[in-house]
Short mmCIF file of C-alpha atoms in Angstrom, two decimals:
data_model
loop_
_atom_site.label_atom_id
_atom_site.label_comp_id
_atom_site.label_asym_id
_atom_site.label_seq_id
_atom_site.Cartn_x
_atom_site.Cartn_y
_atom_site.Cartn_z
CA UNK A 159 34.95 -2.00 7.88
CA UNK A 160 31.41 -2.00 7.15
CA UNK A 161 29.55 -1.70 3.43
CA UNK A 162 28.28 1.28 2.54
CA UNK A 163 25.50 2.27 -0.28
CA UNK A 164 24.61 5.77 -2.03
CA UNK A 165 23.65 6.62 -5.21
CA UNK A 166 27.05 7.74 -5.69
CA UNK A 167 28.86 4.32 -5.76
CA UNK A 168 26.02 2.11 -5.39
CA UNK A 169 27.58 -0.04 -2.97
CA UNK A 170 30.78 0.41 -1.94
CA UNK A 171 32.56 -2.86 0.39
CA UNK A 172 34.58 -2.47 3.33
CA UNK A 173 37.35 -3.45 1.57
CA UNK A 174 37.03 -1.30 -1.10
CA UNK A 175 36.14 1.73 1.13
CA UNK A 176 39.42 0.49 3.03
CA UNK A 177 41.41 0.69 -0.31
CA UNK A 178 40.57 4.27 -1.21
CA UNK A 179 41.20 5.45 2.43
CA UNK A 180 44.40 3.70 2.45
CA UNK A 181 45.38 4.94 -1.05
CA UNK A 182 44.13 8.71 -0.19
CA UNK A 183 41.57 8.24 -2.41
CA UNK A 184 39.00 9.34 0.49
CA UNK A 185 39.15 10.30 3.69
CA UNK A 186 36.68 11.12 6.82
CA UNK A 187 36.21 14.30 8.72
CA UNK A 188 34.36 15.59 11.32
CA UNK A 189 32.57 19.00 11.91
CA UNK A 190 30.87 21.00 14.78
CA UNK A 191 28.41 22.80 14.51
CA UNK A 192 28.12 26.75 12.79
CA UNK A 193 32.05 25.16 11.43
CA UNK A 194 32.97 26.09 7.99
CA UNK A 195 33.52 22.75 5.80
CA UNK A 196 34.67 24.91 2.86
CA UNK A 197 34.42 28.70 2.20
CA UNK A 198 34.14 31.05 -0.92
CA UNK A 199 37.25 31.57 -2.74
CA UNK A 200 38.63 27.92 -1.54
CA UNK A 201 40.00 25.54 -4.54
CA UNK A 202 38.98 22.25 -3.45
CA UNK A 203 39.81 18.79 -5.14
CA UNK A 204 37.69 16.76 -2.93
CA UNK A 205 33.72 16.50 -3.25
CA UNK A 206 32.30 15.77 0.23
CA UNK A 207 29.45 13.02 1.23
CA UNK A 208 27.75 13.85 4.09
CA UNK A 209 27.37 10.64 6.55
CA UNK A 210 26.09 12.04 9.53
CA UNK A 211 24.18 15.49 10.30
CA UNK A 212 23.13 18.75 8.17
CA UNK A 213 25.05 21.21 5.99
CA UNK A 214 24.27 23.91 4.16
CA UNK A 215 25.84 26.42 1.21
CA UNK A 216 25.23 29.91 2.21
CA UNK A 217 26.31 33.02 0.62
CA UNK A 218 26.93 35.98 2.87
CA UNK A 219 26.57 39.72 1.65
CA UNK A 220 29.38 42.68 2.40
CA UNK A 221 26.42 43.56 4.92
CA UNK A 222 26.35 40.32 6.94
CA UNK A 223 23.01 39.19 5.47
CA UNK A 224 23.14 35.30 4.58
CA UNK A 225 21.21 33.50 1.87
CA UNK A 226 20.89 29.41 2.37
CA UNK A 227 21.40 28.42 -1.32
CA UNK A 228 21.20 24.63 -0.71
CA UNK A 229 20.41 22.32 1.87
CA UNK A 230 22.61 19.11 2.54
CA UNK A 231 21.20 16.06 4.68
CA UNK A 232 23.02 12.12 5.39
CA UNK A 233 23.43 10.83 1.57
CA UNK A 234 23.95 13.94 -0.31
CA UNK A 235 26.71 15.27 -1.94
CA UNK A 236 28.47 18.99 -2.49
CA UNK A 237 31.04 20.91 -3.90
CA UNK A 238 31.28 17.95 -6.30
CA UNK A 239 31.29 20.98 -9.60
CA UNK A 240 33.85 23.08 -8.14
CA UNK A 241 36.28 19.54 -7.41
CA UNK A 242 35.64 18.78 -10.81
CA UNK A 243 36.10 22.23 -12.50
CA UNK A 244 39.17 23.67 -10.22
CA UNK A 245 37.25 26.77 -9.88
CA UNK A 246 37.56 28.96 -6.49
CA UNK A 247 34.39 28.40 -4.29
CA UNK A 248 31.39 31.00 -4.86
CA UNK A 249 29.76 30.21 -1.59
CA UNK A 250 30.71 29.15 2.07
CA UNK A 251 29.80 25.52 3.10
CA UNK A 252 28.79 25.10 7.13
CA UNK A 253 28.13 22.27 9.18
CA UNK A 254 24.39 23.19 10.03
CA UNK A 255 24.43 20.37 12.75
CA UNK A 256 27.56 18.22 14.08
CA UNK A 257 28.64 16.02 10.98
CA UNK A 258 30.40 13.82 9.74
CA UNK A 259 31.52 13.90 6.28
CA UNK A 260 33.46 11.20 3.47
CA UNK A 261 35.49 12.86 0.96
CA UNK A 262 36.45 11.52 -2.60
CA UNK A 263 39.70 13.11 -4.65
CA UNK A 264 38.40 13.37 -8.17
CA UNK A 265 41.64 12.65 -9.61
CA UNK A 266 40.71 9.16 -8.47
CA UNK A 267 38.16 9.16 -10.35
CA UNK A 268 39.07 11.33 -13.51
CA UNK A 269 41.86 9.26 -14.05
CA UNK A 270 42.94 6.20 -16.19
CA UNK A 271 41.06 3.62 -15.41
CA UNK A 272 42.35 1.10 -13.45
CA UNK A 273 40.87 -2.48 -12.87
CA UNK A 274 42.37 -2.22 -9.03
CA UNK A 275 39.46 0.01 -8.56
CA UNK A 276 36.07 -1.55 -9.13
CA UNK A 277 34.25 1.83 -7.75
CA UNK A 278 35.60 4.19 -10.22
CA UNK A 279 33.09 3.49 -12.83
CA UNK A 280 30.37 3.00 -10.69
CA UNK A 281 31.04 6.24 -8.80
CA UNK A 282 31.46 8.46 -12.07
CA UNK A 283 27.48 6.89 -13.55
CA UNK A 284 26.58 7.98 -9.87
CA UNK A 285 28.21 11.36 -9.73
CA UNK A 286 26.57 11.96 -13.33
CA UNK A 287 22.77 11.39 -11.75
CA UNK A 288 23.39 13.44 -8.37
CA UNK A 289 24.55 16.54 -10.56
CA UNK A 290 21.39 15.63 -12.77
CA UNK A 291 19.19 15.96 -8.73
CA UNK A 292 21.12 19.00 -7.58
CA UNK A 293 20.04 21.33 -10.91
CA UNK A 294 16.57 20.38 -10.35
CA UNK A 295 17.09 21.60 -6.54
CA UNK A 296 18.92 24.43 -7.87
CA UNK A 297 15.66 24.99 -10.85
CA UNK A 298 13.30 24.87 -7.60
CA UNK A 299 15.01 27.12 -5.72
CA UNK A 300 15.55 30.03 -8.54
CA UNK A 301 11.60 29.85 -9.17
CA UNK A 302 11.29 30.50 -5.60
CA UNK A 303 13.84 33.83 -5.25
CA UNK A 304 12.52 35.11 -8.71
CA UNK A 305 9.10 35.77 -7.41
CA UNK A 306 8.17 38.91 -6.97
CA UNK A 307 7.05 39.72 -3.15
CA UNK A 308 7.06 37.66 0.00
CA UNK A 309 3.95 36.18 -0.53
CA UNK A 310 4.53 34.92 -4.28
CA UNK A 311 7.51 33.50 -2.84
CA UNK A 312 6.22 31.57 -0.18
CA UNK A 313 3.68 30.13 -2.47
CA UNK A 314 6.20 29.06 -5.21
CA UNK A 315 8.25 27.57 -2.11
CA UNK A 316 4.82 25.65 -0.59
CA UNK A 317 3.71 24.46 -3.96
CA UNK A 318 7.00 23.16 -4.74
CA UNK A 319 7.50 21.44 -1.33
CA UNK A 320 3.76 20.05 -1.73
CA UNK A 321 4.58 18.48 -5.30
CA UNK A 322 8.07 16.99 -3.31
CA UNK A 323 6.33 15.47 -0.70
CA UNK A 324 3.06 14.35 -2.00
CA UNK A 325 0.83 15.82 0.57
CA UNK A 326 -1.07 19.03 1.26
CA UNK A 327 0.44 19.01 5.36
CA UNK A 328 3.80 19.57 4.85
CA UNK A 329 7.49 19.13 7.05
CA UNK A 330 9.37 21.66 5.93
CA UNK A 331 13.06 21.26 6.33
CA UNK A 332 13.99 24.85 8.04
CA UNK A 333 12.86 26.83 10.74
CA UNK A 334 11.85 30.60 10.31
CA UNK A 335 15.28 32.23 10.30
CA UNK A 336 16.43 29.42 7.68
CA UNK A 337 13.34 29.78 5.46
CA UNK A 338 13.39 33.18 5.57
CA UNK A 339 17.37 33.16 4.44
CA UNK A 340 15.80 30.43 1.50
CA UNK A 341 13.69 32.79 0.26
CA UNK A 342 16.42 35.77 0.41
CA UNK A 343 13.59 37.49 2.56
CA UNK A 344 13.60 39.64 6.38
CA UNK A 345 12.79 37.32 8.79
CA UNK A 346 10.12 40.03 10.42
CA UNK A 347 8.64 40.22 6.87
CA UNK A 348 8.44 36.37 6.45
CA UNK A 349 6.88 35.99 9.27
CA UNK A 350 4.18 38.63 9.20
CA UNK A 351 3.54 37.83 5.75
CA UNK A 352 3.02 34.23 6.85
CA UNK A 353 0.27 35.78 9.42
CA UNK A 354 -1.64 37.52 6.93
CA UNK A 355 -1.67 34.77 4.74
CA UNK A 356 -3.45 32.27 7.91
CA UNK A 357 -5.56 34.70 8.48
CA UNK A 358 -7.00 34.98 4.99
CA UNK A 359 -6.90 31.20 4.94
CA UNK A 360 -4.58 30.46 2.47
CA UNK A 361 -2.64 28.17 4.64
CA UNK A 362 -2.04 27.19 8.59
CA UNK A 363 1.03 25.99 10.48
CA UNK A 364 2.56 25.56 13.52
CA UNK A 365 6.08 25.72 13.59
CA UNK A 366 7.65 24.36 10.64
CA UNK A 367 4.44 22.08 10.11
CA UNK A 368 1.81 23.97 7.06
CA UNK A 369 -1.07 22.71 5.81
CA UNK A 370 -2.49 23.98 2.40
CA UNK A 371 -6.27 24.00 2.07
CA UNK A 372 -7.74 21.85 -0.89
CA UNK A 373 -9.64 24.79 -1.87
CA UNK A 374 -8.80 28.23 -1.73
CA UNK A 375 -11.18 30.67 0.61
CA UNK A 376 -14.08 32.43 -0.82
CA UNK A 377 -13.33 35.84 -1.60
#
């Protein structure tokens, strides 16, 4: 069995990744796509690793109207609070794409600990600096929602994505529909909003590419 390395163990051997599925410590499942991984209300004692694919925490409405509250790509880690807390699930977690996903029982790691298992230290200084990641993510994503109107909210998300990547032309991760569920916003709004704002030159894009002038247009 091959190595593996994330800033959750650092780097975990074969042997040792052998060990922990042997022992129950971890295990691997896979997902389709649009599957649920976890939903609301579910007591988990497992925090997942995604290896392969996208996944993302959505809350759904009594309405049917979804909100993507977090995004998860090949590294990152979820539910990892509600494993360590016990607490029921606030939110649904879906495979976004096909994936592939390593999960950890925190009783393996909240337990004694044990010089048979090299990773359990290493894993808990990891966990401690991924929760540290995901409330900045979280921070981002509440300045977005807590702008008032469409357009202050596609701004706050822009700016945010522009300090994140380090470049005015920006990849964002989501299409419309997903951006538009980001920014707890109609779709149809988003996207005529987004019009208005090309128009006045405020910003240009082409699918989910933008670019942000360097100045702003002359009024």
């Amino acid at each position: 069995m091959e190595k593996l390395e994330n800033p959750l163990f650092g780097t975990l051997s074969g042997e040792e990744l052998a060990g922990m599925l042997a022992a129950g410590a971890a295990r691997r499942a896979a997902f389709d796509r649009g599957q649920a991984i976890l939903r609301r209300g579910d007591i988990t004692g497992e925090l997942g690793l995604l290896e392969a694919g996208e996944v993302h925490v959505e809350a759904l409405d009594a309405w049917g109207n979804r909100t993507i509250l977090h995004r998860i790509v090949p590294g990152q880690i979820f539910a990892e609070t509600y494993a360590l807390c016990g607490a029921p699930l606030m939110a649904d977690v879906v495979a976004a794409d096909a994936c592939r996903v390593l999960f950890f029982r925190t009783a393996f790691l909240l337990g004694p600990e044990d010089p048979s298992r090299p990773w359990q230290r290493r894993m808990l200084r990891g966990l401690l600096a991924l929760t540290a990641e995901k409330n900045l993510a979280w921070s981002a994503r509440m300045l977005c929602v807590t702008a008032k109107g469409i357009r202050a909210r596609v701004m706050a998300f822009l700016s945010a994505e522009a300090a994140r990547q380090g470049s005015r032309t920006l990849t964002l991760p989501f299409d419309r529909q997903q951006m538009a569920d980001y920014l707890s916003v109609e779709r149809s709004a988003l996207s005529k909003e987004l019009g208005r704002m090309r128009r006045e030159g405020l910003l240009d894009y082409r699918r989910n590419v933008f670019v942000l002038p360097a100045r702003p247009p002359e009024p």
